[in-house]
PDB file of C-alpha atoms and ligand atoms in Angstrom:
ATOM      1  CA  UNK P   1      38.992 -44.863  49.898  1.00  0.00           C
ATOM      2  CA  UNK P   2      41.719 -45.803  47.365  1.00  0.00           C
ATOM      3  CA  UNK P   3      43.088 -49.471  47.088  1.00  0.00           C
ATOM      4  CA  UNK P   4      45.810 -50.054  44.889  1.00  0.00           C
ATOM      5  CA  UNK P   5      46.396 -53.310  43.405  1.00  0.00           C
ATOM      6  CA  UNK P   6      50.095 -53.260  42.139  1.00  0.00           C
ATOM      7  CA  UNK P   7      50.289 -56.150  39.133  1.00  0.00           C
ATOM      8  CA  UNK P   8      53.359 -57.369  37.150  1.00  0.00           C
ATOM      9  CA  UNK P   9      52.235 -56.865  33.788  1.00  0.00           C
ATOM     10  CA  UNK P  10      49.492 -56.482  31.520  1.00  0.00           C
ATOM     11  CA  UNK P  11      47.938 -59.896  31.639  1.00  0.00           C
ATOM     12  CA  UNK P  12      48.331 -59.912  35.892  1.00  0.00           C
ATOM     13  CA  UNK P  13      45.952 -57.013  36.008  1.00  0.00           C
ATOM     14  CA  UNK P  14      43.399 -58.108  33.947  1.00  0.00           C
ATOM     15  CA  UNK P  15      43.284 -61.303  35.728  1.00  0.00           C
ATOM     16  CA  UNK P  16      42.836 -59.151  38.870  1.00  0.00           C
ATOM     17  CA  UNK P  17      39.990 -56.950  37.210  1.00  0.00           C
ATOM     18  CA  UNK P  18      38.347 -60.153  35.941  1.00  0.00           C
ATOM     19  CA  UNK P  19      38.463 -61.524  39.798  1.00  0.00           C
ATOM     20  CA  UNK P  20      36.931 -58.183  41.274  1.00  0.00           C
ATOM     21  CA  UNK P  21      33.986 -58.602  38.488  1.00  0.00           C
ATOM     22  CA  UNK P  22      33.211 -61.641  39.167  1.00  0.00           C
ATOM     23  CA  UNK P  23      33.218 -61.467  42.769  1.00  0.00           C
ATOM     24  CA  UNK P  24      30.900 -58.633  41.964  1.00  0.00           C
ATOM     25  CA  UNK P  25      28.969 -61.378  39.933  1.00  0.00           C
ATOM     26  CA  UNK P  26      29.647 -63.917  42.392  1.00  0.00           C
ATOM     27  CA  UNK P  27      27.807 -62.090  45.514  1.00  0.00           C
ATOM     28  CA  UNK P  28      24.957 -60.436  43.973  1.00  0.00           C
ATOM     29  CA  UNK P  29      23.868 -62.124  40.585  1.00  0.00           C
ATOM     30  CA  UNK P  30      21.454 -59.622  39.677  1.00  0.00           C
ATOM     31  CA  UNK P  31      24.454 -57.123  39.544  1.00  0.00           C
ATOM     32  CA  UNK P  32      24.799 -54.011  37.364  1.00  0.00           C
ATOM     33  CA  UNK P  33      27.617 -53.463  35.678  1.00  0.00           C
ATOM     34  CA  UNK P  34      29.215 -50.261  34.558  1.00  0.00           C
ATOM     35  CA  UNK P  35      31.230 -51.229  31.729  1.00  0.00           C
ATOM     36  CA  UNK P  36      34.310 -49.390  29.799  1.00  0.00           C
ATOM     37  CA  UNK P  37      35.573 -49.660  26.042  1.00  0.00           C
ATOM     38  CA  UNK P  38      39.693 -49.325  25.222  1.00  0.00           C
ATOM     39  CA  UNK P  39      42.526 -51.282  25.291  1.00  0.00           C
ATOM     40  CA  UNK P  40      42.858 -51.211  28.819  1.00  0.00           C
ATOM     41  CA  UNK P  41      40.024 -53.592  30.024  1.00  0.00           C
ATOM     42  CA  UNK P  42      40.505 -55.918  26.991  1.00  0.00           C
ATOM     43  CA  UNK P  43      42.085 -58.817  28.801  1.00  0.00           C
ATOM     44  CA  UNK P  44      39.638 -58.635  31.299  1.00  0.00           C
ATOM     45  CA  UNK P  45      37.143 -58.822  29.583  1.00  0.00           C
ATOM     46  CA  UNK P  46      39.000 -62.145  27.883  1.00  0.00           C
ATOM     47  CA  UNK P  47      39.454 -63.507  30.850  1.00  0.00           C
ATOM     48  CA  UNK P  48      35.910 -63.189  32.169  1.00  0.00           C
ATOM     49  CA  UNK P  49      34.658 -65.171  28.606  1.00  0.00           C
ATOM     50  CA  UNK P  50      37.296 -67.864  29.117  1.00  0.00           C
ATOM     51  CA  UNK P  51      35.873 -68.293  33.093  1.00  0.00           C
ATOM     52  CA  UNK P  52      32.361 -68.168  31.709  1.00  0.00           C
ATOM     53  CA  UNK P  53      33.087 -70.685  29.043  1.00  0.00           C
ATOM     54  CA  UNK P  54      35.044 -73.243  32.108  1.00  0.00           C
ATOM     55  CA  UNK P  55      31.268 -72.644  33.660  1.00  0.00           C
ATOM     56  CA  UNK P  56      33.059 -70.372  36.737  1.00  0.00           C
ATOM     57  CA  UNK P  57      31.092 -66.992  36.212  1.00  0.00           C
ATOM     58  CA  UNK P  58      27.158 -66.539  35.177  1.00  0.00           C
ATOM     59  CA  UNK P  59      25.798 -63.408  33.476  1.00  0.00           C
ATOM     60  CA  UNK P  60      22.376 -65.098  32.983  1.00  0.00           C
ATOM     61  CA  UNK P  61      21.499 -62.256  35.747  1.00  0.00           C
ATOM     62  CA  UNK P  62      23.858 -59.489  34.811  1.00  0.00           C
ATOM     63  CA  UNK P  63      22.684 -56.215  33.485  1.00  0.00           C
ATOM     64  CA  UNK P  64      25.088 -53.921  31.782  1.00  0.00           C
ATOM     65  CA  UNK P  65      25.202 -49.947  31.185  1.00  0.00           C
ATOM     66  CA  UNK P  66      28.544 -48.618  28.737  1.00  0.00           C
ATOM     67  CA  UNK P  67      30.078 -45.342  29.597  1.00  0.00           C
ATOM     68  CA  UNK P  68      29.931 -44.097  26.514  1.00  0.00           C
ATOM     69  CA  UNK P  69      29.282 -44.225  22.532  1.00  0.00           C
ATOM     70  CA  UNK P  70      30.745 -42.228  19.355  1.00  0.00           C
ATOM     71  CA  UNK P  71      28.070 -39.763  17.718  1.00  0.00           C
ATOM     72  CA  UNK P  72      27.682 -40.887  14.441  1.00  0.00           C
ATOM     73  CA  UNK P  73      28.976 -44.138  13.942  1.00  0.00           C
ATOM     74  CA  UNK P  74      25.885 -46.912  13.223  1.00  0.00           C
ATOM     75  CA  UNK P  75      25.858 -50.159  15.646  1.00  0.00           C
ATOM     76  CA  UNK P  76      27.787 -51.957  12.570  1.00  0.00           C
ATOM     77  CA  UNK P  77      31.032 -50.085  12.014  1.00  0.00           C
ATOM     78  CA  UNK P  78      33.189 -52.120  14.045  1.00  0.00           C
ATOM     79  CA  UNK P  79      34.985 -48.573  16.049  1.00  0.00           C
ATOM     80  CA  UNK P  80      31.773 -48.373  17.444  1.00  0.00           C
ATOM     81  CA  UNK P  81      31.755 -48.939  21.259  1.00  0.00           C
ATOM     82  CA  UNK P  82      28.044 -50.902  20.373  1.00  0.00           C
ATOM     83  CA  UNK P  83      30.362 -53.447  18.273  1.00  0.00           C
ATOM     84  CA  UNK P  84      33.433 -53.569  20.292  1.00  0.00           C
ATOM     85  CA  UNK P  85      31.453 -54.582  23.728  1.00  0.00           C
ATOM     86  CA  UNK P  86      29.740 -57.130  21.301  1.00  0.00           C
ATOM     87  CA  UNK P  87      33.219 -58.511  19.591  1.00  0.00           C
ATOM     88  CA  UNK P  88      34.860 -58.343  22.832  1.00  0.00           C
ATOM     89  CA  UNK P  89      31.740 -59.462  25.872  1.00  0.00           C
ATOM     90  CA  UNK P  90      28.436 -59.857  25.102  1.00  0.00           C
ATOM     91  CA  UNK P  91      28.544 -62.462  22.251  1.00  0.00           C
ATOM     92  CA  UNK P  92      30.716 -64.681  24.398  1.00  0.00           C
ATOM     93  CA  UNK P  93      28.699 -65.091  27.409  1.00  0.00           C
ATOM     94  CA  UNK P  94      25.223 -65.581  28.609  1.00  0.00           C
ATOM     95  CA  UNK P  95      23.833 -62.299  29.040  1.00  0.00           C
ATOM     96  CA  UNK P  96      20.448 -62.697  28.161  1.00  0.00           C
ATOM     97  CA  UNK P  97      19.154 -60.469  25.111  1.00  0.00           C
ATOM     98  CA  UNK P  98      18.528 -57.021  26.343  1.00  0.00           C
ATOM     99  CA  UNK P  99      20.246 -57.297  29.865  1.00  0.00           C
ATOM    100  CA  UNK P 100      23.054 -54.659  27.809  1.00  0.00           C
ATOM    101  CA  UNK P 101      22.741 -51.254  27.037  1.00  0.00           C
ATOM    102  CA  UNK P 102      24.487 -48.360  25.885  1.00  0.00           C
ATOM    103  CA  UNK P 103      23.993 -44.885  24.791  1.00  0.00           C
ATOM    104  CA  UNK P 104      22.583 -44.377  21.183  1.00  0.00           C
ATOM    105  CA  UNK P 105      24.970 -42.170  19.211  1.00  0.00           C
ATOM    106  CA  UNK P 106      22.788 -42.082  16.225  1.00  0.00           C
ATOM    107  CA  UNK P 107      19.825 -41.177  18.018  1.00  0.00           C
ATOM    108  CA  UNK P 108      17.975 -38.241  16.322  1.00  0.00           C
ATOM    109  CA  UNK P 109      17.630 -36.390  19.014  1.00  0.00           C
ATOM    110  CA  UNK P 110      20.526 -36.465  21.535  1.00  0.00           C
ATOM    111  CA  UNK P 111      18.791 -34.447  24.444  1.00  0.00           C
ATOM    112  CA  UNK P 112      15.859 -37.219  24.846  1.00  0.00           C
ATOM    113  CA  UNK P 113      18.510 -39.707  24.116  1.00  0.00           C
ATOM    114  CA  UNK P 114      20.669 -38.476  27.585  1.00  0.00           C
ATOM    115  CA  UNK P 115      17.885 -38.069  29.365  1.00  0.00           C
ATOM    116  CA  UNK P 116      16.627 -41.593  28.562  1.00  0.00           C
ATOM    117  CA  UNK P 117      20.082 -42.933  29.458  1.00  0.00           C
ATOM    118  CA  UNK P 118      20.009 -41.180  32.682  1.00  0.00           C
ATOM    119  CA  UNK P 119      16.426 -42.449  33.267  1.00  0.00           C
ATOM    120  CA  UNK P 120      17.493 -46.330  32.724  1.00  0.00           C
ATOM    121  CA  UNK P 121      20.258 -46.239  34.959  1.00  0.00           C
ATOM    122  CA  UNK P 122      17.725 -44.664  37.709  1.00  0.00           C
ATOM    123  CA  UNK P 123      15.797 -47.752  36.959  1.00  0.00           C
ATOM    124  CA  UNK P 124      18.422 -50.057  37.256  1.00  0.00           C
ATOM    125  CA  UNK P 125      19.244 -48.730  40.790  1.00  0.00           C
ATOM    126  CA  UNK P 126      21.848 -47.315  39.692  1.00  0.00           C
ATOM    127  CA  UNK P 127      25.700 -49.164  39.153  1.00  0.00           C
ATOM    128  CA  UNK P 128      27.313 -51.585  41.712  1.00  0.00           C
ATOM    129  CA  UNK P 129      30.424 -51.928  40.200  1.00  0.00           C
ATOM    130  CA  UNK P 130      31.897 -49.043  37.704  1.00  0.00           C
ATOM    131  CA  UNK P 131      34.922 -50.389  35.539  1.00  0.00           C
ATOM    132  CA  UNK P 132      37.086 -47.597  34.019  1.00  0.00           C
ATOM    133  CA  UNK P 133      39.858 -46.719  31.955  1.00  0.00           C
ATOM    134  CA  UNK P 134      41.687 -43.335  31.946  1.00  0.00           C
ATOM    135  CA  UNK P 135      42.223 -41.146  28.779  1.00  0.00           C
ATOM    136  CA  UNK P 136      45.784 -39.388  28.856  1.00  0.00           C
ATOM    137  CA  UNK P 137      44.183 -36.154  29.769  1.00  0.00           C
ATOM    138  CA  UNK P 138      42.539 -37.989  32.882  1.00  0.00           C
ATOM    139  CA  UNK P 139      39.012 -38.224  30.779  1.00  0.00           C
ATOM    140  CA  UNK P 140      36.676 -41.156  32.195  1.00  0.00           C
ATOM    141  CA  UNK P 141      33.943 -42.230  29.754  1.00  0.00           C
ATOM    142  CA  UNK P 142      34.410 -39.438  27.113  1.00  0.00           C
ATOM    143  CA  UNK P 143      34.459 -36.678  30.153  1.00  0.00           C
ATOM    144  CA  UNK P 144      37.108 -34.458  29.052  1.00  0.00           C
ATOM    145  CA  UNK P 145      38.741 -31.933  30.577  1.00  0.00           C
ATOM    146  CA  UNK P 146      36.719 -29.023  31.250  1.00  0.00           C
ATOM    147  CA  UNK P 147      35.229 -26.188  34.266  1.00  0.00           C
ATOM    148  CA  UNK P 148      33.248 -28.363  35.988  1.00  0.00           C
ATOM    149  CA  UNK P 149      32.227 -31.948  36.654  1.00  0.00           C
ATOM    150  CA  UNK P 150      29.219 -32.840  34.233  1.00  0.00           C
ATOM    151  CA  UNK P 151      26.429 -34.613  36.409  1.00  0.00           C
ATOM    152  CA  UNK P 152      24.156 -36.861  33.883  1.00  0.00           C
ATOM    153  CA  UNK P 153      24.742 -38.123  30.466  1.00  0.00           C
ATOM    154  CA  UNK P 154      25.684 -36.118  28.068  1.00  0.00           C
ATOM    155  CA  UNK P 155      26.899 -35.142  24.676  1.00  0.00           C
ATOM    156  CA  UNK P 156      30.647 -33.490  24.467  1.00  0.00           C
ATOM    157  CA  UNK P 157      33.276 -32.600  21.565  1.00  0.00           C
ATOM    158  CA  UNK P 158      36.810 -35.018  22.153  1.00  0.00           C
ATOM    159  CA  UNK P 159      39.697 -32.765  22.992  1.00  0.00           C
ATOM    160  CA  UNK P 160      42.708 -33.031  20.234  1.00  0.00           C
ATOM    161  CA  UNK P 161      44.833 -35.027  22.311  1.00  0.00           C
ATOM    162  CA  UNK P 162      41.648 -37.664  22.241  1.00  0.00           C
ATOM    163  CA  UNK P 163      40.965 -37.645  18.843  1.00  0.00           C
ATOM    164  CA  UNK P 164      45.083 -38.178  18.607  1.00  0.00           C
ATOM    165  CA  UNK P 165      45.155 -41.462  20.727  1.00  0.00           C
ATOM    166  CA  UNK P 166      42.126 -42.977  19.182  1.00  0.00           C
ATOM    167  CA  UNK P 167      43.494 -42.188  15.394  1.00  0.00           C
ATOM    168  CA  UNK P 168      45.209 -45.598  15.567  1.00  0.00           C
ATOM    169  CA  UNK P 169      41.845 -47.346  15.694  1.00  0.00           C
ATOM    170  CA  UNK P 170      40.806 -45.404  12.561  1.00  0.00           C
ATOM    171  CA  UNK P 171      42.244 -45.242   8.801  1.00  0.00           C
ATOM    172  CA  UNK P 172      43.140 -41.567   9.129  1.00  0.00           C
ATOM    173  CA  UNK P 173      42.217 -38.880  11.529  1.00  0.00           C
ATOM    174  CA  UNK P 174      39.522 -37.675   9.556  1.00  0.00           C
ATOM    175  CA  UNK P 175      37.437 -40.523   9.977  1.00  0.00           C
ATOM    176  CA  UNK P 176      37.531 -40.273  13.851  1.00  0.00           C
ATOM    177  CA  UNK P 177      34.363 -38.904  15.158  1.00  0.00           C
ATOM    178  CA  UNK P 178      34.811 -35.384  16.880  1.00  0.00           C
ATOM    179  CA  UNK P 179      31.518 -36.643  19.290  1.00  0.00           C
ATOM    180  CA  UNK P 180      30.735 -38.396  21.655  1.00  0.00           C
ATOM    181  CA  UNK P 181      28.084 -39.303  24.080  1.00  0.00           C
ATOM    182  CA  UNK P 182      28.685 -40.163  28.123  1.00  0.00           C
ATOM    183  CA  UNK P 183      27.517 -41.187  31.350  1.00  0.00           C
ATOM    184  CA  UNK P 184      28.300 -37.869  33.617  1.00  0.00           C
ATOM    185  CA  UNK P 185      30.908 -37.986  36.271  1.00  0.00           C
ATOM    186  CA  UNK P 186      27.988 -37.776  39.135  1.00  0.00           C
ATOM    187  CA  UNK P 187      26.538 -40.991  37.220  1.00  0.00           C
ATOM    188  CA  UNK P 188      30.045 -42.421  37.830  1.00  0.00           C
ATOM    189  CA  UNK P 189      30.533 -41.148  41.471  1.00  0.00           C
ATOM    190  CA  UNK P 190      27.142 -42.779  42.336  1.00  0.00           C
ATOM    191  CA  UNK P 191      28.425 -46.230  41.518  1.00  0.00           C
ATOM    192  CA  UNK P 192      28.948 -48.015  44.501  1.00  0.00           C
ATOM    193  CA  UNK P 193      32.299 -49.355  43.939  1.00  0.00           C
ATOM    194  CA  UNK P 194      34.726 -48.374  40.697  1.00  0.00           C
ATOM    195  CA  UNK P 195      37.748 -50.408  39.355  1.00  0.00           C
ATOM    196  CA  UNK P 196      39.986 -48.280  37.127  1.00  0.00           C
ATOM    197  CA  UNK P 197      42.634 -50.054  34.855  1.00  0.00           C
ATOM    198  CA  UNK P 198      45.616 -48.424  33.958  1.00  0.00           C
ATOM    199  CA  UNK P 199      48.230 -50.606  31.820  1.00  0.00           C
ATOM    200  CA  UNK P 200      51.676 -48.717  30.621  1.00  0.00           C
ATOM    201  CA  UNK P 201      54.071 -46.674  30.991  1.00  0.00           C
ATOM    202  CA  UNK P 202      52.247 -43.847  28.719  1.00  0.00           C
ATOM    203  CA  UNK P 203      49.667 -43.730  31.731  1.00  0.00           C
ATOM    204  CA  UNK P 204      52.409 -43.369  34.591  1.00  0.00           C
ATOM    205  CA  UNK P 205      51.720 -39.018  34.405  1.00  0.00           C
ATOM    206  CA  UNK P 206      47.995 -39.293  34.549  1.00  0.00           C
ATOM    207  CA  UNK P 207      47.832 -41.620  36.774  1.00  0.00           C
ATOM    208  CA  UNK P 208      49.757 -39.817  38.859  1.00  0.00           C
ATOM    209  CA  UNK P 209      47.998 -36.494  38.249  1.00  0.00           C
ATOM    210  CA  UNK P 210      44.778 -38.368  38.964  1.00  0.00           C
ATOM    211  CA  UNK P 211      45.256 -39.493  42.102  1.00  0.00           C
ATOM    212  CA  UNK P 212      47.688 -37.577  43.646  1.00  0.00           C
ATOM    213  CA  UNK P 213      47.335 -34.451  42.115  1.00  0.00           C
ATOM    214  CA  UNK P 214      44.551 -31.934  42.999  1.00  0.00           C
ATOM    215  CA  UNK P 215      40.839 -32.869  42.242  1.00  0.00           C
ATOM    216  CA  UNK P 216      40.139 -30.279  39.900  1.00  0.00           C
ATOM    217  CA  UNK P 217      37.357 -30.976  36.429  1.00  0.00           C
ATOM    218  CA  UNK P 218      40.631 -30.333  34.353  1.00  0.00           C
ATOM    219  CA  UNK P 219      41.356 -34.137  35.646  1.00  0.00           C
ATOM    220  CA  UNK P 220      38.011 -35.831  35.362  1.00  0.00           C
ATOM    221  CA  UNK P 221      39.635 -38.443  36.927  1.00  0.00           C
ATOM    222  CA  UNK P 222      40.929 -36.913  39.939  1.00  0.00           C
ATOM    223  CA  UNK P 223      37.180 -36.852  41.376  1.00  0.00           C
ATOM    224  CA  UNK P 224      37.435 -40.527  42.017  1.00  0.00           C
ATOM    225  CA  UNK P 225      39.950 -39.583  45.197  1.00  0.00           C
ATOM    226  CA  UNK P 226      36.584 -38.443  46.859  1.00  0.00           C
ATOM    227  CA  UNK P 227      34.528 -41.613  46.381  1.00  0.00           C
ATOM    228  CA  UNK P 228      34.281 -43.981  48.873  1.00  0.00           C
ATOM    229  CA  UNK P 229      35.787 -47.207  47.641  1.00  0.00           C
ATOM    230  CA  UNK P 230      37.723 -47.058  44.224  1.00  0.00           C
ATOM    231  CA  UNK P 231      40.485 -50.240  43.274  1.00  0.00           C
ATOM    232  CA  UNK P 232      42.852 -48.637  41.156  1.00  0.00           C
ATOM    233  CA  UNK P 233      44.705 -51.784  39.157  1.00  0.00           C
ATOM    234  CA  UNK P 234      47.476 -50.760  37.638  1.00  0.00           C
ATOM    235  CA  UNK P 235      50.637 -52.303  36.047  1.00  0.00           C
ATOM    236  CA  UNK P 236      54.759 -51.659  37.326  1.00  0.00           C
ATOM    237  CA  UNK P 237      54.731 -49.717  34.229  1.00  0.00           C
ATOM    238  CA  UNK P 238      51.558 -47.174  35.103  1.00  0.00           C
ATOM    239  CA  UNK P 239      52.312 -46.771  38.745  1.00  0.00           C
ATOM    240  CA  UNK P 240      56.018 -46.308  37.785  1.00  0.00           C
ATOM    241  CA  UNK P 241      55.808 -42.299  38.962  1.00  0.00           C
ATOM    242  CA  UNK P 242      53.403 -43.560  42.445  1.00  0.00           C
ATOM    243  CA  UNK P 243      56.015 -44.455  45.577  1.00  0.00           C
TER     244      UNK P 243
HETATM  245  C1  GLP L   1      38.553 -43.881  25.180  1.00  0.00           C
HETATM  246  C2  GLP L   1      37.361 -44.318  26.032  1.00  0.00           C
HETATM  247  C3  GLP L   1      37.710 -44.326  27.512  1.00  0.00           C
HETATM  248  C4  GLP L   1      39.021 -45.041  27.731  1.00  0.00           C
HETATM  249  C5  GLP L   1      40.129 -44.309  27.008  1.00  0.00           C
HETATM  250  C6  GLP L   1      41.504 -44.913  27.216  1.00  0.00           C
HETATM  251  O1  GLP L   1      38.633 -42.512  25.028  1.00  0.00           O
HETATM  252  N1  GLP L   1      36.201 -43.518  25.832  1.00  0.00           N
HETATM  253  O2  GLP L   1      36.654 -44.934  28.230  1.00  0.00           O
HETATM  254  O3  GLP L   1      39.310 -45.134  29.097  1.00  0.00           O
HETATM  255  O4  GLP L   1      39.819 -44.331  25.616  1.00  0.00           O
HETATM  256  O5  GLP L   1      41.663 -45.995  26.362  1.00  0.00           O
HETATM  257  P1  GLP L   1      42.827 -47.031  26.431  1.00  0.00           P
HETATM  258  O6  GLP L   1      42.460 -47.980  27.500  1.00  0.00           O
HETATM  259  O7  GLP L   1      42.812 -47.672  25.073  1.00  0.00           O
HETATM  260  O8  GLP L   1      44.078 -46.291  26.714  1.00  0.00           O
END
């Protein structure tokens, strides 16, 4: 079932995706957490380090499992989704060493690097609470557009309009990686509850599309209509084209 939680701006709904993680936190410590990278979850992730820093929210249980990593790019270049969840999380709060993982992109071999992924989520029990963000073309994690929805992890080639939006992070298009690595979309569905942030105008079509269009793998996204309990938070600006 889909909640929507309507928010004023920006800052409103990453206070509101702060509160549903840690409530997540809050009633079951040992939590996993599916985490996303962007701009989008940004002030969320702020706010959580600010509440963890006023003593209000405890990771010292936490375990965390990323969507999703660039091929190619070492744990050091700071694009890396390894170094932003570092900058921008892990080295604020107490998550004990180890408790965070994410998918290698520089692994040597990518096939036993999936199916290790895939394997450590299994072992985890799987993800109790699944934060996303939404690519323009309705990708989640780095699952773009395509004929069917990918189950596990695994590797894929960024559609243009991808490579376009995430150019501004980069010094010139070349530079962006043309890989990636992801959690599949049944590793997604299988998380018992999701919270997808959607902040401006720019988003208002997708979101839209997403989850009141069809469900169709050429809007990764629009799966999420069929699981059972997604919070869509979402600026005035986002939900602009939802009555
Ligand atoms: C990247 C990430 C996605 C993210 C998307 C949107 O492609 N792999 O997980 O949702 O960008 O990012 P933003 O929130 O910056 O619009």
């Amino acid at each position: 079932m889909l909640k929507i939680l309507r928010t004023k701006d920006y800052a409103d709904m990453s206070r509101k995706t702060a509160n549903l993680i840690s409530a997540q936190i809050i009633l079951k410590p040992d939590c996993v957490l599916g985490l996303a990278t962007g701009s989008s979850p940004v002030g969320a992730y702020m706010q959580l380090v600010d509440w963890y820093k006023k003593g209000d929210v405890d990771f010292s249980r936490v375990r965390t499992v990323n969507l999703d990593e660039y091929l190619g790019l070492p744990r050091e270049n700071d694009q890396s989704y390894y170094y932003f969840m570092h900058h921008n999380l892990f080295d604020h709060v107490n998550l004990p060493e180890g408790a965070s993982n994410l998918p290698n992109g520089m692994a040597e071999d990518m096939n036993a690097e999936c199916a290790r992924y895939d394997a450590l989520i299994r072992s985890l029990g799987g993800v109790d609470l699944q934060l996303l963000g939404i690519g323009h073309d309705g990708h989640i994690g780095f699952n773009e557009p395509c004929d069917h929805f990918p189950t596990g992890t695994h590797v894929v080639d960024l559609a243009e309009r991808t490579i376009e939006a995430n150019q501004r992070f980069f010094a010139s298009r070349d530079e962006v990686p043309r890989k990636a690595v992801t959690m599949g979309i049944g590793t997604i569905m299988a998380a018992r509850k999701v919270v997808l942030v959607a902040s401006g105008a720019e988003k208002a079509p997708i979101v839209k599309e997403a989850f009141f269009g069809p469900v169709t793998p050429q809007v990764p996204a629009s799966i999420l209509q069929m699981h059972p309990d997604v919070t869509l938070v979402a600026d005035e600006a986002a939900l602009s084209l939802v009555k």
